[in-house]
Amino acid sequence: VMKRLWAYRQKVVFDYMKGLKKFGFEKKNGWDAVGSTNLESDIDISINKHYIKEGEQTISKYDFEFVKDFNDHFFKTYNAQPGIMFDTNLYASAKPIRSLQDQPDTPTKKAMNNMTQAGQDIGALMKQRRYMSWEEYDEYMESVLKQMKKDGADAQAIEITRKQFEEADGLYQVATQKMLENAQNLIKGVEESKRTAEQQKAIKMIEESVANAAKASPVEGQKILLKAINELTHFQDVTMWANNEMYTAAVKEVRDIEVKADGIAKEIEEKKLGPDSPQAKELASLLARARDLGADAVFFANEAYHSEGPFKHIVEATQGAESDVEADFDKQAGEGPKFKSLPESKRKEMVAAEQKKRRDALSLHQCLQSFNEQLGDFLKDLEHYQQEEFPGMGFYRSSKYLVRLFDAASLLKAKAPSVQIDLDMEQAKNINSGILAARKGALEFTDGPNGKPLEGQALQAEIEAYATEEIRKMFGVSTLKDLGAKFKKVGTAVNAQLRKMVADEMKASKEEEKAYFKNAGKDTTWGAKK
């Protein structure tokens, strides 16, 4: 039954994507789907181009418009979001029409890159904030700052770190209010008689929470709204509907900035303006703002990374390497033998070499971003399965992020050997071949040494028992809460050590910050609040 459902989903989704041929879009050239293909995997599709009519210079349809069309089509057809109905998510991933990042290195560009690094770091921290309570996050921040001081970090590095954590918290709270407002407005736009039971319950909860928050003190009011956001996640279709609408709206803001930047870049070229010209400085600030707003936008994307580090680490350097190697090889081969005709050992060797090349190119800061987001997603799964009677479900379901967390930690260790990480890196191999393999259905469990393979509830119970015992042996804990606490402690130590090294990458003068925010505009997602 699962295989039939999987095949049906594949057909429906990819039949829709094949319809984009009228725009000249095909798989690998216009859109792509990267990731696992086992029965429990979702489908993540990136729209990687804008549509330009033949003979025209202007963009006729942006990537985010294709995403919105997809979401609207499935909502209209099935009365459910595609992320709920088919566990399928589309992302607007097209690059600017011109290579706007290839600008001369100047002090202004360096300063704006620092602002961008700060924004990416905040995005990664927002992932952690999202899955910690108010008190947990505050305690986590203070423990990092305390450890930094103990390790001898200077006052400036500590202050920069505090600012990053506090901005992540502030932006998360702004985002939660936007989510509530948008969900409320969307439901209000539906005739009351046509609202689903979920929509009726959701809007009642939102309105009551907003009314109670208005009566409370500012701090207590914010806690009430944060609690409402947690409750809203139980109304999955409403939450995804609101997030999908905000995601495409936020990406539009990014594209608007790119258009403005493109115009300034053309002016610089035509007038042969120097790197110290006002236009060059404005261009640098716009590009930094566009990248930063892109990180803000993905906060609303379903199951997306919030910063570029984990995207480059997991999507590009891990998942995407094989398909890219195959595409490049086949293109160069022309009419000759294709990639899949090569011996398996040769194919693996080529893919491993490309993965190593991409991993080596990752910066220390990008690896820290990935580590923090993998920790955030790991905590998300542990929290989600707290309600289960036994912890085994949470142990094996969270194993995907645990393996990625170990991998990010190994990258950090390779790039900064002096960093002390209290993890046995060999355990990653055990998790990968053990609990994660069980999660993927690659391990067989029987009802005895020579018995029949277990199925159904008996199989589920055996996997949970197996995962619980494996976690106990590796980490000495038997509850999801204790496992989370253990890795928060690791996260504290890692951040405390590395933030001394990356603090300089996030510094900018007051004048540079002013130039950066000058280009934010009144209509951006966060505007002056950021």
PDB file of N, CA and C in Angstrom, residues 4 20 45 72 81 105 175 209 228 234 246 255 267 324 404 410 417 477 487 490 522:
ATOM      1  N   ARG A   4       2.346   1.877  -3.370  1.00  0.00           N
ATOM      2  CA  ARG A   4       1.356   2.402  -4.313  1.00  0.00           C
ATOM      3  C   ARG A   4       1.099   3.888  -4.072  1.00  0.00           C
ATOM      4  N   LEU A  20       5.677  22.267 -16.895  1.00  0.00           N
ATOM      5  CA  LEU A  20       6.479  23.487 -16.992  1.00  0.00           C
ATOM      6  C   LEU A  20       7.324  23.520 -18.267  1.00  0.00           C
ATOM      7  N   ILE A  45      11.568  20.189  -4.097  1.00  0.00           N
ATOM      8  CA  ILE A  45      11.824  20.634  -5.464  1.00  0.00           C
ATOM      9  C   ILE A  45      12.267  22.088  -5.453  1.00  0.00           C
ATOM     10  N   ASP A  72      -1.007  26.892  -4.986  1.00  0.00           N
ATOM     11  CA  ASP A  72      -2.407  27.240  -5.240  1.00  0.00           C
ATOM     12  C   ASP A  72      -3.134  26.136  -5.994  1.00  0.00           C
ATOM     13  N   GLN A  81      -2.768  21.778   1.577  1.00  0.00           N
ATOM     14  CA  GLN A  81      -1.457  22.217   1.109  1.00  0.00           C
ATOM     15  C   GLN A  81      -0.654  21.010   0.611  1.00  0.00           C
ATOM     16  N   ASP A 105      36.468  43.567  -4.780  1.00  0.00           N
ATOM     17  CA  ASP A 105      36.626  43.606  -3.328  1.00  0.00           C
ATOM     18  C   ASP A 105      36.966  45.021  -2.889  1.00  0.00           C
ATOM     19  N   ALA A 175       8.579  37.119  13.817  1.00  0.00           N
ATOM     20  CA  ALA A 175       8.068  36.151  12.833  1.00  0.00           C
ATOM     21  C   ALA A 175       6.824  35.441  13.350  1.00  0.00           C
ATOM     22  N   SER A 209      -6.096  34.167  22.031  1.00  0.00           N
ATOM     23  CA  SER A 209      -4.709  34.407  22.453  1.00  0.00           C
ATOM     24  C   SER A 209      -4.337  35.877  22.273  1.00  0.00           C
ATOM     25  N   ALA A 228       0.680  30.434  21.614  1.00  0.00           N
ATOM     26  CA  ALA A 228      -0.310  30.306  20.545  1.00  0.00           C
ATOM     27  C   ALA A 228       0.332  29.746  19.282  1.00  0.00           C
ATOM     28  N   HIS A 234      -0.242  22.543  15.656  1.00  0.00           N
ATOM     29  CA  HIS A 234      -1.112  21.358  15.659  1.00  0.00           C
ATOM     30  C   HIS A 234      -2.184  21.452  14.575  1.00  0.00           C
ATOM     31  N   MET A 246       3.502  33.539   3.181  1.00  0.00           N
ATOM     32  CA  MET A 246       4.534  34.471   3.645  1.00  0.00           C
ATOM     33  C   MET A 246       5.868  34.204   2.965  1.00  0.00           C
ATOM     34  N   ARG A 255      13.648  39.460  -4.661  1.00  0.00           N
ATOM     35  CA  ARG A 255      13.767  39.661  -6.110  1.00  0.00           C
ATOM     36  C   ARG A 255      13.671  41.156  -6.466  1.00  0.00           C
ATOM     37  N   GLU A 267      24.629  50.627 -14.275  1.00  0.00           N
ATOM     38  CA  GLU A 267      25.081  52.021 -14.251  1.00  0.00           C
ATOM     39  C   GLU A 267      26.579  52.096 -13.969  1.00  0.00           C
ATOM     40  N   ASP A 324      25.157  15.959  -9.947  1.00  0.00           N
ATOM     41  CA  ASP A 324      25.944  16.935 -10.689  1.00  0.00           C
ATOM     42  C   ASP A 324      27.114  16.264 -11.421  1.00  0.00           C
ATOM     43  N   ARG A 404      23.735  13.983  10.733  1.00  0.00           N
ATOM     44  CA  ARG A 404      24.167  15.237  10.118  1.00  0.00           C
ATOM     45  C   ARG A 404      24.875  16.129  11.133  1.00  0.00           C
ATOM     46  N   SER A 410      32.347  16.980  12.682  1.00  0.00           N
ATOM     47  CA  SER A 410      33.609  16.481  12.123  1.00  0.00           C
ATOM     48  C   SER A 410      34.236  17.524  11.195  1.00  0.00           C
ATOM     49  N   PRO A 417      41.218  22.404  14.344  1.00  0.00           N
ATOM     50  CA  PRO A 417      41.662  21.260  15.172  1.00  0.00           C
ATOM     51  C   PRO A 417      41.745  21.549  16.657  1.00  0.00           C
ATOM     52  N   VAL A 477      21.988   7.532  28.103  1.00  0.00           N
ATOM     53  CA  VAL A 477      20.699   8.127  28.475  1.00  0.00           C
ATOM     54  C   VAL A 477      19.568   7.251  27.957  1.00  0.00           C
ATOM     55  N   PHE A 487      23.090  17.042  24.193  1.00  0.00           N
ATOM     56  CA  PHE A 487      23.554  17.698  22.975  1.00  0.00           C
ATOM     57  C   PHE A 487      23.469  19.223  23.056  1.00  0.00           C
ATOM     58  N   VAL A 490      26.777  19.990  24.401  1.00  0.00           N
ATOM     59  CA  VAL A 490      27.781  19.957  23.336  1.00  0.00           C
ATOM     60  C   VAL A 490      27.693  21.242  22.503  1.00  0.00           C
ATOM     61  N   LYS A 522      10.788  50.332   3.686  1.00  0.00           N
ATOM     62  CA  LYS A 522       9.678  50.172   4.625  1.00  0.00           C
ATOM     63  C   LYS A 522       8.865  48.924   4.372  1.00  0.00           C
TER      64      LYS A 522
END
